[in-house]
């Protein structure tokens, strides 16, 4: 008769098993705080899904902001190479965020209606981290500060991002420092407004794309920006289709027109010249 195998004891291989006064996995990640932050206010089974979906999205956005700020700083220092890895990471973050919509789509309209009224006026439209990403990417709109007026510290942070250079602004300033003839109207514009497509910027990117070996760092920077916007657009599109699937054309809980508002956002282009020159090439 075969004797049962002795259960494996990780301590025999040197694993630390006692954590009295030692840093543990849960301590390092503050899991007591993270895992106690899910507090449904209804009895609906799917509210837990809804909360976790949005909380994890906010965590990924926090990392995206961390990377975008660092990438912008490197480009401003005329050292774009480290920014390539950072921008690649941001694109992959949005790939992760895109995948998350697939989980939320398992919730049906009737399941959402079980707790929707409990949300009050709260809405993803009010995410200040998402607004920060938009400002960093160049989609500047001062009107979008108003939902955060009740949070002075957050409002001040966002206002600073609104009035500061965007990621694309720094890329265009880098082009000018590298000898490309970028119009003064681009370099000295009101930073609180979105960048408008400009012929001098188009001409610079066309020259770079037509001779990538000569301008390799700028060529690679351009492609990293396109990659980021590509995944960002997909995230917006998946947001629209998920909302339409779950609530149809109802108004959003925050008072927006819901799907109609989100569809309007699909028309926003962050780096217009990098897309329009493709026809010229």
mmCIF file of C-alpha atoms in Angstrom:
data_model
loop_
_atom_site.group_PDB
_atom_site.id
_atom_site.type_symbol
_atom_site.label_atom_id
_atom_site.label_comp_id
_atom_site.label_asym_id
_atom_site.label_seq_id
_atom_site.Cartn_x
_atom_site.Cartn_y
_atom_site.Cartn_z
ATOM 1 C CA UNK A 1 0.000 0.000 0.000
ATOM 2 C CA UNK A 2 1.394 3.387 -1.060
ATOM 3 C CA UNK A 3 1.953 5.786 1.814
ATOM 4 C CA UNK A 4 0.672 9.361 1.291
ATOM 5 C CA UNK A 5 3.371 11.834 0.395
ATOM 6 C CA UNK A 6 4.555 14.139 3.148
ATOM 7 C CA UNK A 7 3.142 17.654 2.569
ATOM 8 C CA UNK A 8 5.734 20.035 1.231
ATOM 9 C CA UNK A 9 7.100 22.512 3.767
ATOM 10 C CA UNK A 10 8.605 25.613 2.049
ATOM 11 C CA UNK A 11 10.624 26.298 5.219
ATOM 12 C CA UNK A 12 12.821 23.337 4.339
ATOM 13 C CA UNK A 13 13.976 25.286 1.267
ATOM 14 C CA UNK A 14 14.660 28.404 3.287
ATOM 15 C CA UNK A 15 11.313 30.185 2.855
ATOM 16 C CA UNK A 16 10.558 32.739 5.566
ATOM 17 C CA UNK A 17 7.439 31.546 7.394
ATOM 18 C CA UNK A 18 7.343 33.850 10.422
ATOM 19 C CA UNK A 19 6.572 37.561 10.098
ATOM 20 C CA UNK A 20 6.589 38.934 13.602
ATOM 21 C CA UNK A 21 8.256 42.300 13.040
ATOM 22 C CA UNK A 22 9.287 41.455 9.462
ATOM 23 C CA UNK A 23 8.021 42.956 6.211
ATOM 24 C CA UNK A 24 5.472 40.652 4.620
ATOM 25 C CA UNK A 25 3.850 40.637 1.186
ATOM 26 C CA UNK A 26 0.643 42.075 2.616
ATOM 27 C CA UNK A 27 2.541 44.732 4.570
ATOM 28 C CA UNK A 28 4.503 45.933 1.535
ATOM 29 C CA UNK A 29 1.389 46.198 -0.663
ATOM 30 C CA UNK A 30 -0.822 47.605 2.131
ATOM 31 C CA UNK A 31 -3.355 44.928 1.261
ATOM 32 C CA UNK A 32 -5.341 45.602 4.415
ATOM 33 C CA UNK A 33 -6.211 49.019 2.944
ATOM 34 C CA UNK A 34 -6.538 47.917 -0.683
ATOM 35 C CA UNK A 35 -8.792 44.926 0.003
ATOM 36 C CA UNK A 36 -10.971 46.753 2.508
ATOM 37 C CA UNK A 37 -11.764 49.517 -0.021
ATOM 38 C CA UNK A 38 -14.560 47.567 -1.754
ATOM 39 C CA UNK A 39 -17.762 48.534 0.023
ATOM 40 C CA UNK A 40 -20.936 47.866 -1.965
ATOM 41 C CA UNK A 41 -23.900 49.973 -0.856
ATOM 42 C CA UNK A 42 -26.563 47.664 -2.245
ATOM 43 C CA UNK A 43 -27.276 43.954 -2.063
ATOM 44 C CA UNK A 44 -26.721 43.533 -5.801
ATOM 45 C CA UNK A 45 -24.267 40.755 -6.616
ATOM 46 C CA UNK A 46 -22.706 42.656 -9.542
ATOM 47 C CA UNK A 47 -21.883 45.809 -7.618
ATOM 48 C CA UNK A 48 -18.626 44.206 -6.446
ATOM 49 C CA UNK A 49 -17.620 43.726 -10.090
ATOM 50 C CA UNK A 50 -18.460 47.363 -10.840
ATOM 51 C CA UNK A 51 -16.392 48.663 -7.923
ATOM 52 C CA UNK A 52 -13.343 46.491 -8.592
ATOM 53 C CA UNK A 53 -13.423 47.277 -12.313
ATOM 54 C CA UNK A 54 -13.199 51.003 -11.623
ATOM 55 C CA UNK A 55 -10.760 50.805 -8.725
ATOM 56 C CA UNK A 56 -8.287 48.689 -10.675
ATOM 57 C CA UNK A 57 -8.646 51.057 -13.642
ATOM 58 C CA UNK A 58 -7.708 53.947 -11.369
ATOM 59 C CA UNK A 59 -4.623 52.044 -10.189
ATOM 60 C CA UNK A 60 -3.514 51.457 -13.771
ATOM 61 C CA UNK A 61 -4.145 55.129 -14.557
ATOM 62 C CA UNK A 62 -1.963 56.109 -11.614
ATOM 63 C CA UNK A 63 0.878 54.155 -13.184
ATOM 64 C CA UNK A 64 0.151 55.685 -16.609
ATOM 65 C CA UNK A 65 0.440 59.190 -15.119
ATOM 66 C CA UNK A 66 3.712 58.225 -13.424
ATOM 67 C CA UNK A 67 5.115 57.072 -16.774
ATOM 68 C CA UNK A 68 3.758 60.001 -18.810
ATOM 69 C CA UNK A 69 5.248 62.566 -16.449
ATOM 70 C CA UNK A 70 8.623 60.840 -16.570
ATOM 71 C CA UNK A 71 8.517 60.529 -20.373
ATOM 72 C CA UNK A 72 7.616 64.200 -20.745
ATOM 73 C CA UNK A 73 10.517 65.204 -18.510
ATOM 74 C CA UNK A 74 13.008 63.118 -20.518
ATOM 75 C CA UNK A 75 11.830 64.620 -23.802
ATOM 76 C CA UNK A 76 12.122 68.104 -22.283
ATOM 77 C CA UNK A 77 15.737 67.260 -21.407
ATOM 78 C CA UNK A 78 16.434 66.343 -25.079
ATOM 79 C CA UNK A 79 16.969 62.748 -23.939
ATOM 80 C CA UNK A 80 14.032 60.938 -25.559
ATOM 81 C CA UNK A 81 15.461 57.406 -25.544
ATOM 82 C CA UNK A 82 14.382 56.538 -21.952
ATOM 83 C CA UNK A 83 10.916 57.846 -22.823
ATOM 84 C CA UNK A 84 10.473 55.093 -25.418
ATOM 85 C CA UNK A 85 10.216 52.399 -22.743
ATOM 86 C CA UNK A 86 7.901 54.593 -20.674
ATOM 87 C CA UNK A 87 5.552 55.258 -23.589
ATOM 88 C CA UNK A 88 5.561 51.579 -24.518
ATOM 89 C CA UNK A 89 4.528 50.817 -20.951
ATOM 90 C CA UNK A 90 1.684 53.359 -21.144
ATOM 91 C CA UNK A 91 0.428 51.732 -24.340
ATOM 92 C CA UNK A 92 0.458 48.338 -22.619
ATOM 93 C CA UNK A 93 -1.374 49.800 -19.637
ATOM 94 C CA UNK A 94 -4.159 50.849 -21.977
ATOM 95 C CA UNK A 95 -4.095 47.400 -23.521
ATOM 96 C CA UNK A 96 -4.714 46.071 -20.010
ATOM 97 C CA UNK A 97 -7.503 48.604 -19.472
ATOM 98 C CA UNK A 98 -9.036 47.531 -22.769
ATOM 99 C CA UNK A 99 -9.101 43.909 -21.653
ATOM 100 C CA UNK A 100 -10.862 44.915 -18.441
ATOM 101 C CA UNK A 101 -13.926 46.069 -20.390
ATOM 102 C CA UNK A 102 -14.475 42.430 -21.352
ATOM 103 C CA UNK A 103 -15.073 41.588 -17.698
ATOM 104 C CA UNK A 104 -17.513 44.464 -17.168
ATOM 105 C CA UNK A 105 -19.442 43.402 -20.265
ATOM 106 C CA UNK A 106 -20.492 40.240 -18.468
ATOM 107 C CA UNK A 107 -22.900 42.462 -16.525
ATOM 108 C CA UNK A 108 -26.315 42.785 -18.183
ATOM 109 C CA UNK A 109 -28.587 45.867 -18.157
ATOM 110 C CA UNK A 110 -30.938 44.276 -15.627
ATOM 111 C CA UNK A 111 -28.041 43.453 -13.302
ATOM 112 C CA UNK A 112 -26.738 47.037 -13.492
ATOM 113 C CA UNK A 113 -30.191 48.433 -12.755
ATOM 114 C CA UNK A 114 -30.180 46.584 -9.447
ATOM 115 C CA UNK A 115 -27.703 49.113 -8.007
ATOM 116 C CA UNK A 116 -27.486 51.994 -10.512
ATOM 117 C CA UNK A 117 -29.692 54.305 -8.451
ATOM 118 C CA UNK A 118 -27.333 53.851 -5.506
ATOM 119 C CA UNK A 119 -24.512 55.552 -7.434
ATOM 120 C CA UNK A 120 -26.118 58.969 -7.075
ATOM 121 C CA UNK A 121 -24.327 61.482 -9.299
ATOM 122 C CA UNK A 122 -21.002 59.629 -9.263
ATOM 123 C CA UNK A 123 -19.631 58.882 -12.719
ATOM 124 C CA UNK A 124 -16.392 57.933 -14.432
ATOM 125 C CA UNK A 125 -16.709 61.331 -16.090
ATOM 126 C CA UNK A 126 -15.442 62.711 -12.756
ATOM 127 C CA UNK A 127 -12.212 60.669 -12.656
ATOM 128 C CA UNK A 128 -9.488 63.217 -11.980
ATOM 129 C CA UNK A 129 -6.766 60.764 -12.953
ATOM 130 C CA UNK A 130 -8.355 60.263 -16.351
ATOM 131 C CA UNK A 131 -8.522 64.054 -16.701
ATOM 132 C CA UNK A 132 -4.828 64.244 -15.839
ATOM 133 C CA UNK A 133 -4.016 61.738 -18.591
ATOM 134 C CA UNK A 134 -6.046 63.771 -21.087
ATOM 135 C CA UNK A 135 -4.245 66.971 -20.113
ATOM 136 C CA UNK A 136 -0.839 65.294 -20.266
ATOM 137 C CA UNK A 137 -1.715 63.909 -23.690
ATOM 138 C CA UNK A 138 -2.814 67.350 -24.902
ATOM 139 C CA UNK A 139 -6.609 67.253 -24.790
ATOM 140 C CA UNK A 140 -6.862 70.537 -22.893
ATOM 141 C CA UNK A 141 -10.280 71.810 -21.797
ATOM 142 C CA UNK A 142 -10.583 74.190 -18.836
ATOM 143 C CA UNK A 143 -14.293 73.388 -18.455
ATOM 144 C CA UNK A 144 -13.331 69.913 -17.265
ATOM 145 C CA UNK A 145 -11.789 71.381 -14.107
ATOM 146 C CA UNK A 146 -15.185 72.273 -12.667
ATOM 147 C CA UNK A 147 -16.152 68.787 -11.400
ATOM 148 C CA UNK A 148 -13.092 68.966 -9.125
ATOM 149 C CA UNK A 149 -13.620 72.430 -7.627
ATOM 150 C CA UNK A 150 -14.684 70.841 -4.309
ATOM 151 C CA UNK A 151 -11.223 69.252 -3.993
ATOM 152 C CA UNK A 152 -8.737 72.174 -3.846
ATOM 153 C CA UNK A 153 -5.604 70.033 -3.956
ATOM 154 C CA UNK A 154 -6.835 67.972 -6.916
ATOM 155 C CA UNK A 155 -8.143 71.081 -8.686
ATOM 156 C CA UNK A 156 -4.791 72.830 -8.264
ATOM 157 C CA UNK A 157 -2.895 69.804 -9.576
ATOM 158 C CA UNK A 158 -5.100 69.531 -12.649
ATOM 159 C CA UNK A 159 -4.949 73.267 -13.272
ATOM 160 C CA UNK A 160 -1.165 73.022 -13.239
ATOM 161 C CA UNK A 161 -1.287 70.243 -15.846
ATOM 162 C CA UNK A 162 -3.745 72.278 -17.926
ATOM 163 C CA UNK A 163 -1.378 75.255 -18.067
ATOM 164 C CA UNK A 164 1.809 73.234 -18.520
ATOM 165 C CA UNK A 165 3.230 71.635 -21.638
ATOM 166 C CA UNK A 166 1.701 68.390 -22.834
ATOM 167 C CA UNK A 167 3.669 65.355 -23.958
ATOM 168 C CA UNK A 168 3.227 66.458 -27.580
ATOM 169 C CA UNK A 169 4.227 70.045 -26.806
ATOM 170 C CA UNK A 170 7.532 68.754 -25.500
ATOM 171 C CA UNK A 171 7.987 66.572 -28.586
ATOM 172 C CA UNK A 172 7.447 69.593 -30.847
ATOM 173 C CA UNK A 173 9.869 71.693 -28.806
ATOM 174 C CA UNK A 174 12.399 68.904 -29.212
ATOM 175 C CA UNK A 175 11.907 69.071 -32.987
ATOM 176 C CA UNK A 176 12.672 72.797 -32.859
ATOM 177 C CA UNK A 177 15.825 72.197 -30.787
ATOM 178 C CA UNK A 178 16.920 69.600 -33.334
ATOM 179 C CA UNK A 179 16.814 72.209 -36.087
ATOM 180 C CA UNK A 180 13.362 71.765 -37.604
ATOM 181 C CA UNK A 181 11.557 74.996 -38.520
ATOM 182 C CA UNK A 182 8.565 74.868 -36.188
ATOM 183 C CA UNK A 183 6.348 77.951 -36.279
ATOM 184 C CA UNK A 184 6.550 80.297 -33.287
ATOM 185 C CA UNK A 185 2.751 80.087 -33.062
ATOM 186 C CA UNK A 186 3.173 76.424 -32.112
ATOM 187 C CA UNK A 187 5.986 76.919 -29.634
ATOM 188 C CA UNK A 188 4.535 80.013 -27.937
ATOM 189 C CA UNK A 189 0.840 79.149 -27.946
ATOM 190 C CA UNK A 190 -1.519 79.250 -24.967
ATOM 191 C CA UNK A 191 -0.756 75.913 -23.323
ATOM 192 C CA UNK A 192 -4.189 75.691 -21.730
ATOM 193 C CA UNK A 193 -5.678 75.150 -25.207
ATOM 194 C CA UNK A 194 -5.301 72.035 -27.357
ATOM 195 C CA UNK A 195 -2.702 71.977 -30.115
ATOM 196 C CA UNK A 196 -4.069 72.656 -33.592
ATOM 197 C CA UNK A 197 -2.686 70.932 -36.663
ATOM 198 C CA UNK A 198 0.124 72.987 -38.182
ATOM 199 C CA UNK A 199 1.871 72.817 -41.555
ATOM 200 C CA UNK A 200 5.376 73.348 -40.143
ATOM 201 C CA UNK A 201 4.884 70.407 -37.795
ATOM 202 C CA UNK A 202 3.604 68.275 -40.685
ATOM 203 C CA UNK A 203 6.670 69.188 -42.739
ATOM 204 C CA UNK A 204 9.002 68.225 -39.889
ATOM 205 C CA UNK A 205 7.418 64.822 -39.315
ATOM 206 C CA UNK A 206 7.338 64.120 -43.064
ATOM 207 C CA UNK A 207 11.069 64.807 -43.290
ATOM 208 C CA UNK A 208 11.699 62.488 -40.334
ATOM 209 C CA UNK A 209 9.560 59.679 -41.779
ATOM 210 C CA UNK A 210 11.160 59.965 -45.206
ATOM 211 C CA UNK A 211 14.643 59.488 -43.759
ATOM 212 C CA UNK A 212 14.225 57.489 -40.537
ATOM 213 C CA UNK A 213 17.860 56.348 -40.375
ATOM 214 C CA UNK A 214 19.039 59.936 -40.225
ATOM 215 C CA UNK A 215 16.467 60.907 -37.593
ATOM 216 C CA UNK A 216 16.067 57.589 -35.784
ATOM 217 C CA UNK A 217 15.395 58.850 -32.200
ATOM 218 C CA UNK A 218 12.738 61.289 -33.454
ATOM 219 C CA UNK A 219 11.288 58.644 -35.763
ATOM 220 C CA UNK A 220 11.033 56.192 -32.875
ATOM 221 C CA UNK A 221 9.514 58.864 -30.644
ATOM 222 C CA UNK A 222 6.853 59.502 -33.278
ATOM 223 C CA UNK A 223 5.958 55.830 -33.457
ATOM 224 C CA UNK A 224 5.775 55.528 -29.671
ATOM 225 C CA UNK A 225 3.354 58.475 -29.614
ATOM 226 C CA UNK A 226 1.231 56.876 -32.331
ATOM 227 C CA UNK A 227 1.249 53.578 -30.443
ATOM 228 C CA UNK A 228 0.061 55.307 -27.276
ATOM 229 C CA UNK A 229 -2.739 57.150 -29.060
ATOM 230 C CA UNK A 230 -3.752 53.981 -30.896
ATOM 231 C CA UNK A 231 -4.353 52.108 -27.626
ATOM 232 C CA UNK A 232 -5.942 55.174 -26.039
ATOM 233 C CA UNK A 233 -8.450 55.376 -28.919
ATOM 234 C CA UNK A 234 -9.254 51.695 -28.533
ATOM 235 C CA UNK A 235 -9.918 52.245 -24.836
ATOM 236 C CA UNK A 236 -12.324 55.087 -25.662
ATOM 237 C CA UNK A 237 -14.082 52.962 -28.279
ATOM 238 C CA UNK A 238 -14.453 50.008 -25.937
ATOM 239 C CA UNK A 239 -15.785 52.376 -23.279
ATOM 240 C CA UNK A 240 -18.503 53.516 -25.683
ATOM 241 C CA UNK A 241 -19.532 50.023 -26.714
ATOM 242 C CA UNK A 242 -19.536 48.759 -23.117
ATOM 243 C CA UNK A 243 -21.744 51.620 -21.932
ATOM 244 C CA UNK A 244 -24.093 51.156 -24.904
ATOM 245 C CA UNK A 245 -24.315 47.446 -24.154
ATOM 246 C CA UNK A 246 -25.103 47.973 -20.473
ATOM 247 C CA UNK A 247 -27.304 51.122 -20.401
ATOM 248 C CA UNK A 248 -28.109 51.869 -24.039
ATOM 249 C CA UNK A 249 -28.703 55.559 -24.685
ATOM 250 C CA UNK A 250 -29.727 56.581 -21.185
ATOM 251 C CA UNK A 251 -28.101 59.626 -19.620
ATOM 252 C CA UNK A 252 -25.047 58.912 -17.510
ATOM 253 C CA UNK A 253 -25.295 59.000 -13.724
ATOM 254 C CA UNK A 254 -23.148 62.151 -13.777
ATOM 255 C CA UNK A 255 -25.612 63.948 -16.054
ATOM 256 C CA UNK A 256 -23.793 63.587 -19.376
ATOM 257 C CA UNK A 257 -25.598 62.370 -22.478
ATOM 258 C CA UNK A 258 -23.961 58.982 -21.939
ATOM 259 C CA UNK A 259 -23.115 57.208 -25.175
ATOM 260 C CA UNK A 260 -23.536 60.402 -27.217
ATOM 261 C CA UNK A 261 -20.961 62.187 -25.037
ATOM 262 C CA UNK A 262 -18.528 59.287 -25.248
ATOM 263 C CA UNK A 263 -18.878 59.093 -29.021
ATOM 264 C CA UNK A 264 -17.956 62.762 -29.255
ATOM 265 C CA UNK A 265 -14.712 61.949 -27.503
ATOM 266 C CA UNK A 266 -13.857 59.459 -30.260
ATOM 267 C CA UNK A 267 -13.324 62.376 -32.639
ATOM 268 C CA UNK A 268 -10.522 63.862 -30.508
ATOM 269 C CA UNK A 269 -7.089 63.405 -32.103
ATOM 270 C CA UNK A 270 -4.146 63.987 -29.779
ATOM 271 C CA UNK A 271 -1.252 64.071 -32.247
ATOM 272 C CA UNK A 272 -2.925 65.158 -35.505
ATOM 273 C CA UNK A 273 0.131 65.562 -37.738
ATOM 274 C CA UNK A 274 1.393 62.074 -36.934
ATOM 275 C CA UNK A 275 -1.816 60.680 -38.382
ATOM 276 C CA UNK A 276 -2.406 63.061 -41.284
ATOM 277 C CA UNK A 277 1.090 62.674 -42.784
ATOM 278 C CA UNK A 278 0.462 59.011 -43.487
ATOM 279 C CA UNK A 279 -1.483 59.896 -46.608
ATOM 280 C CA UNK A 280 1.437 62.055 -47.796
ATOM 281 C CA UNK A 281 3.918 59.242 -47.275
#
